[in-house]
Tab-separated table of C-alpha atoms in Angstrom:
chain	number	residue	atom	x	y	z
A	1	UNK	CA	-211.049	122.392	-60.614
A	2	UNK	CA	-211.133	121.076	-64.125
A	3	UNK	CA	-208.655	118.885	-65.472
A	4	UNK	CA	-207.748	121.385	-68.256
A	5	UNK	CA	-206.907	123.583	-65.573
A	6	UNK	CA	-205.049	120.734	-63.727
A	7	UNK	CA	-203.088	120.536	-67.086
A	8	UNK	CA	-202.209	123.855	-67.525
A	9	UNK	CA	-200.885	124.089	-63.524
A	10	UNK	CA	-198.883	121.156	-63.808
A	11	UNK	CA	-197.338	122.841	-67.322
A	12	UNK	CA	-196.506	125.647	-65.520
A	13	UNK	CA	-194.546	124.172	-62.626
A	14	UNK	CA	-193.296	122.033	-64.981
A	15	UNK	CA	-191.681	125.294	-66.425
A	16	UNK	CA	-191.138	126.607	-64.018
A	17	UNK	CA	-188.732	123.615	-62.342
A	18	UNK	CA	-187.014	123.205	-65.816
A	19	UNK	CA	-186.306	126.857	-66.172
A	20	UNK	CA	-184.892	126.879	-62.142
A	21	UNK	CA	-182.651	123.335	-63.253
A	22	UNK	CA	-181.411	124.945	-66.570
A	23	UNK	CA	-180.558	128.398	-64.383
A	24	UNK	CA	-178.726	126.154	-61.612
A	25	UNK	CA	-176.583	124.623	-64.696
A	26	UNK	CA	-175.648	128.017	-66.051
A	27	UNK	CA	-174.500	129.461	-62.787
A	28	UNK	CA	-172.526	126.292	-61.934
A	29	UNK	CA	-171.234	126.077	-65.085
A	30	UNK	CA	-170.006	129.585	-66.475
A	31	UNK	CA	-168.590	130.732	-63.108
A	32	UNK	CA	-165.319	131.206	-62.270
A	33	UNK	CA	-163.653	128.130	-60.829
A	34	UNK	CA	-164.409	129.013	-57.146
A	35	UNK	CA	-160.621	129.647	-54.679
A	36	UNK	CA	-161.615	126.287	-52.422
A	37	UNK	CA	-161.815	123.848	-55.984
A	38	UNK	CA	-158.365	126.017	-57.651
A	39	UNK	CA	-155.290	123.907	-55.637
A	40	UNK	CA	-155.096	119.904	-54.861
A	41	UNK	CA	-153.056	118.590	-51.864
A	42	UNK	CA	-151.977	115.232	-52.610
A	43	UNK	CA	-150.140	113.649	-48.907
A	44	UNK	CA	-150.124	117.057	-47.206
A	45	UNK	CA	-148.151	118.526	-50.190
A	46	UNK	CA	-149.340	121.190	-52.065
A	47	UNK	CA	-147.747	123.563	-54.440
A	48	UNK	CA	-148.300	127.490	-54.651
A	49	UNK	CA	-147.901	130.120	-57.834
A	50	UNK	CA	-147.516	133.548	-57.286
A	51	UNK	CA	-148.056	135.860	-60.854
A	52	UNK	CA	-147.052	140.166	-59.981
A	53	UNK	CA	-149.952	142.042	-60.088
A	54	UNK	CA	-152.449	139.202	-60.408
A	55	UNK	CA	-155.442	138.692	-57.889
A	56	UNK	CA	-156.550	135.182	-59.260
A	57	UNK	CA	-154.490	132.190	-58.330
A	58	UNK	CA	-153.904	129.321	-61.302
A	59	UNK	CA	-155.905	126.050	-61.422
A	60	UNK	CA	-153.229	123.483	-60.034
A	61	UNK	CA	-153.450	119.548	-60.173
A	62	UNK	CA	-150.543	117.912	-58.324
A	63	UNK	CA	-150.479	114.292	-58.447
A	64	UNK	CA	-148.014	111.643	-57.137
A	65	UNK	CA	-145.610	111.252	-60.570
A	66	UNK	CA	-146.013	107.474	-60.354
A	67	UNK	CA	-149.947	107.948	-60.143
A	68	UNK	CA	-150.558	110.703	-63.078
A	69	UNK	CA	-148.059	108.613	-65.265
A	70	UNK	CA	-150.202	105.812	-64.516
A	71	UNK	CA	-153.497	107.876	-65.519
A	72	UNK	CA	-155.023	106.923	-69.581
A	73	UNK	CA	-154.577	109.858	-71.767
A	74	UNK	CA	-158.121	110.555	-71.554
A	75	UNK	CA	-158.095	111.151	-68.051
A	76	UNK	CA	-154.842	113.170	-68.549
A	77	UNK	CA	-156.902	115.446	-71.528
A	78	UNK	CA	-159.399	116.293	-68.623
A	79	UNK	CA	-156.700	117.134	-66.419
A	80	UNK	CA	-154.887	119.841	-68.861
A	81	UNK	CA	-158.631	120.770	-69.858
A	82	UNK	CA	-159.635	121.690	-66.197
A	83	UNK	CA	-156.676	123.760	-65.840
A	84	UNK	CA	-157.629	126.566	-68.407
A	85	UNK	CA	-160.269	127.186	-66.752
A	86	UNK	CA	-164.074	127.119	-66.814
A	87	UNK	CA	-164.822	130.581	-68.613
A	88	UNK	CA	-162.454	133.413	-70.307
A	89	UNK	CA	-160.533	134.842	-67.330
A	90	UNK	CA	-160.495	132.121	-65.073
A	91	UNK	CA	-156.797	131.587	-65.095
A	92	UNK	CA	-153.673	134.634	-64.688
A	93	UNK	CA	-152.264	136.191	-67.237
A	94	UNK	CA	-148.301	137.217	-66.915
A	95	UNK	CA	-147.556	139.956	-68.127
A	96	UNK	CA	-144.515	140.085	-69.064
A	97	UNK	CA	-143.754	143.850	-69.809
A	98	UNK	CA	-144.907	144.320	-65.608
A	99	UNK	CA	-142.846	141.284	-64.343
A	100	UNK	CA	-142.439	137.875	-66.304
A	101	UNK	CA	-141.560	136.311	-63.175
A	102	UNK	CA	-143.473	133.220	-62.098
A	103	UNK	CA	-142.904	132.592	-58.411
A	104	UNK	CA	-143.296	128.500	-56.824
A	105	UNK	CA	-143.890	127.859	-53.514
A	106	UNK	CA	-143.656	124.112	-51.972
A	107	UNK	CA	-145.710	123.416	-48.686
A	108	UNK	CA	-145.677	120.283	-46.708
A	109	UNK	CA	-148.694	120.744	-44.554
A	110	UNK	CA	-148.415	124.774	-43.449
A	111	UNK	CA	-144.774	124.637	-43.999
A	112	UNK	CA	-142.714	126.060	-46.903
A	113	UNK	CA	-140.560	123.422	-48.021
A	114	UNK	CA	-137.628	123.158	-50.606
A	115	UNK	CA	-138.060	120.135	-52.994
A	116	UNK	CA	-134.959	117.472	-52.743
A	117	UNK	CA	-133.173	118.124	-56.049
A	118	UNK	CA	-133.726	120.015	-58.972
A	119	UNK	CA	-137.252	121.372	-59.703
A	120	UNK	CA	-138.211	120.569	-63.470
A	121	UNK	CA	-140.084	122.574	-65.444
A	122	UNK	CA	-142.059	121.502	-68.923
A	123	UNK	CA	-143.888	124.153	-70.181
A	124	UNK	CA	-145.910	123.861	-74.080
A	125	UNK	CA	-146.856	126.791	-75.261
A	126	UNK	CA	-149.431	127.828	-77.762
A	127	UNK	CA	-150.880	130.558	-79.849
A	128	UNK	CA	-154.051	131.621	-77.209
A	129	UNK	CA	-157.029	131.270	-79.753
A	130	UNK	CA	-161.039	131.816	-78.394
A	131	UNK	CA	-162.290	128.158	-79.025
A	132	UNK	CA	-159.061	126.555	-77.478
A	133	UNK	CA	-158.028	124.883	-80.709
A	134	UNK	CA	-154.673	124.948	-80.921
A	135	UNK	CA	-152.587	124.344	-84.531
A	136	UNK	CA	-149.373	125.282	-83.346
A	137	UNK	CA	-147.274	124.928	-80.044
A	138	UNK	CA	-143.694	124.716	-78.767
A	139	UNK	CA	-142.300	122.368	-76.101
A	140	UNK	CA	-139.769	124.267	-73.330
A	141	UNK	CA	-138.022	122.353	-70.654
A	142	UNK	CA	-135.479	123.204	-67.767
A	143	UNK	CA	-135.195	123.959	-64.498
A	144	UNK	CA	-136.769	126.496	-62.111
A	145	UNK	CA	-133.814	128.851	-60.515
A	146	UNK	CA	-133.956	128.573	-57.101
A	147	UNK	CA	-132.282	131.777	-54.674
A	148	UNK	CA	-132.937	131.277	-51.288
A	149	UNK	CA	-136.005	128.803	-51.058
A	150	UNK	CA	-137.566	130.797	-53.792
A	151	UNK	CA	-138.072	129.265	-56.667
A	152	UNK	CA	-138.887	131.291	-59.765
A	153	UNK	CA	-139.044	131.063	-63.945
A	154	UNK	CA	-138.856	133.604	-66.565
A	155	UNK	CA	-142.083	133.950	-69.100
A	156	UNK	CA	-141.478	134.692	-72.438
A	157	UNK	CA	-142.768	135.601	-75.783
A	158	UNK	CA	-142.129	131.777	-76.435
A	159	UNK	CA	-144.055	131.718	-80.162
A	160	UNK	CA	-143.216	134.206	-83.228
A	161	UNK	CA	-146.130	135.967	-82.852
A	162	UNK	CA	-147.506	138.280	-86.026
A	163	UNK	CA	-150.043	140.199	-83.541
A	164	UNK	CA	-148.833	143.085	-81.498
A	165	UNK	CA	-150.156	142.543	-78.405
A	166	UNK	CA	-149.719	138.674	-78.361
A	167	UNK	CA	-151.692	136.235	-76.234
A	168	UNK	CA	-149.916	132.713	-75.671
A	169	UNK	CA	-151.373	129.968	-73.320
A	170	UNK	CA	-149.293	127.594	-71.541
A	171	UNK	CA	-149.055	124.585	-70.344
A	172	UNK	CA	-146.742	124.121	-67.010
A	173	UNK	CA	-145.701	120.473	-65.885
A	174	UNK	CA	-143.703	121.074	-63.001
A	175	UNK	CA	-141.512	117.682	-61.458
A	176	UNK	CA	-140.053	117.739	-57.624
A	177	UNK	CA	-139.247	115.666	-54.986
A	178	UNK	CA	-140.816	115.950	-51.061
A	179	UNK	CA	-139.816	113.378	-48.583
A	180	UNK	CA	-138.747	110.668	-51.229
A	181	UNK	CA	-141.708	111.145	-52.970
A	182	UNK	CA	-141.927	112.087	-56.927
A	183	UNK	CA	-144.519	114.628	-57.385
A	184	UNK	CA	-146.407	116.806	-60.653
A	185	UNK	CA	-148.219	119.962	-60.778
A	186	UNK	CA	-149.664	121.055	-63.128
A	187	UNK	CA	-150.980	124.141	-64.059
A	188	UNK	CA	-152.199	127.363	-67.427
A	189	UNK	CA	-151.378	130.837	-67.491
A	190	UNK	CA	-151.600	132.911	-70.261
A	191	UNK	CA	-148.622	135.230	-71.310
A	192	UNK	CA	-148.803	138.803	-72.781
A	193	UNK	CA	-146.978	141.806	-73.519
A	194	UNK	CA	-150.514	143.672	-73.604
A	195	UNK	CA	-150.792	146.090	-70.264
A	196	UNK	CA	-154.430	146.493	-70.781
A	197	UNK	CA	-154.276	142.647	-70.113
């Protein structure tokens, strides 16, 4: 074989391998974030969102509150950055025309659990825009009602929004207490009053 040959083989397979590593990059990195990767557990405590008529389940980071206040606000960009999402659609959308109900479920190991004390909500809201650059947002703080050991809040058109159907994304921070410990979740949905969402 002549090395001009030998050149052009080992071209080709070098090609070939790059195009197979830049293939392996896209699927990893415009897919979905995968069910398994969507919901920390953090001492055997783990929280759960429920959105009506949604199939996919929110990206949630819980963290001991002492830890994730402890975090440098780099670390705590990545966090807030991870739960959007990886591509358009990863995360729910409420709608809040169908149901602008947000149910919270509390598990300690596999059993449902009601936090000790009030559950805090902090929710930041923002005009939803395509490159996730956001001039404007609005700061909303309470509690979650709680009936029962269900725990639920109320989604709103939080913004003034000019555009009829509106898209807002939102940040959730929710604070509660399991077995004397201080926990956060954290978690984005998007809000809508489009039903073609």
């Amino acid at each position: 074989m002549s090395k001009t040959r030998k050149y052009i083989l080992y071209g080709l397979g070098t090609l070939v391998l790059l195009a197979l590593i830049f293939f392996i990059f896209l699927q990893f990195n415009f897919r979905p974030t995968p069910e398994d990767k969507r919901n920390t557990i953090v001492n055997n405590v783990k929280m759960e969102v429920k959105i009506p008529g949604e199939e996919r389940n929110p990206i949630i980071r819980t963290y001991e509150l002492e830890e994730y206040e402890s975090l440098s606000q780099e670390k705590k960009d990545r966090i807030k950055d991870e739960i959007k999402g990886r591509i358009e659609g990863d995360i729910p959308c409420v709608d809040i025309v169908l149901d602008p109900n947000i149910t919270f479920i509390f598990y300690d190991g596999d059993n449902k659990v009601e936090p000790e004390g009030d559950v805090k909500i902090v929710l930041t809201a923002h005009h939803y825009t395509y490159n996730d650059k956001y001039d404007d947002s609005k700061l909303i703080d309470g509690l979650l009602t709680h009936n029962g050991g269900v725990y639920t809040y109320r989604m709103e058109e939080f913004l003034n929004n000019e555009e009829k159907p509106f898209i807002e994304y939102s940040e959730i921070e929710v604070y509660y207490e399991l077995n004397g410990v201080e926990y956060i979740s954290l978690l984005g949905v998007h809000t809508t009053d489009d039903k073609d969402n």
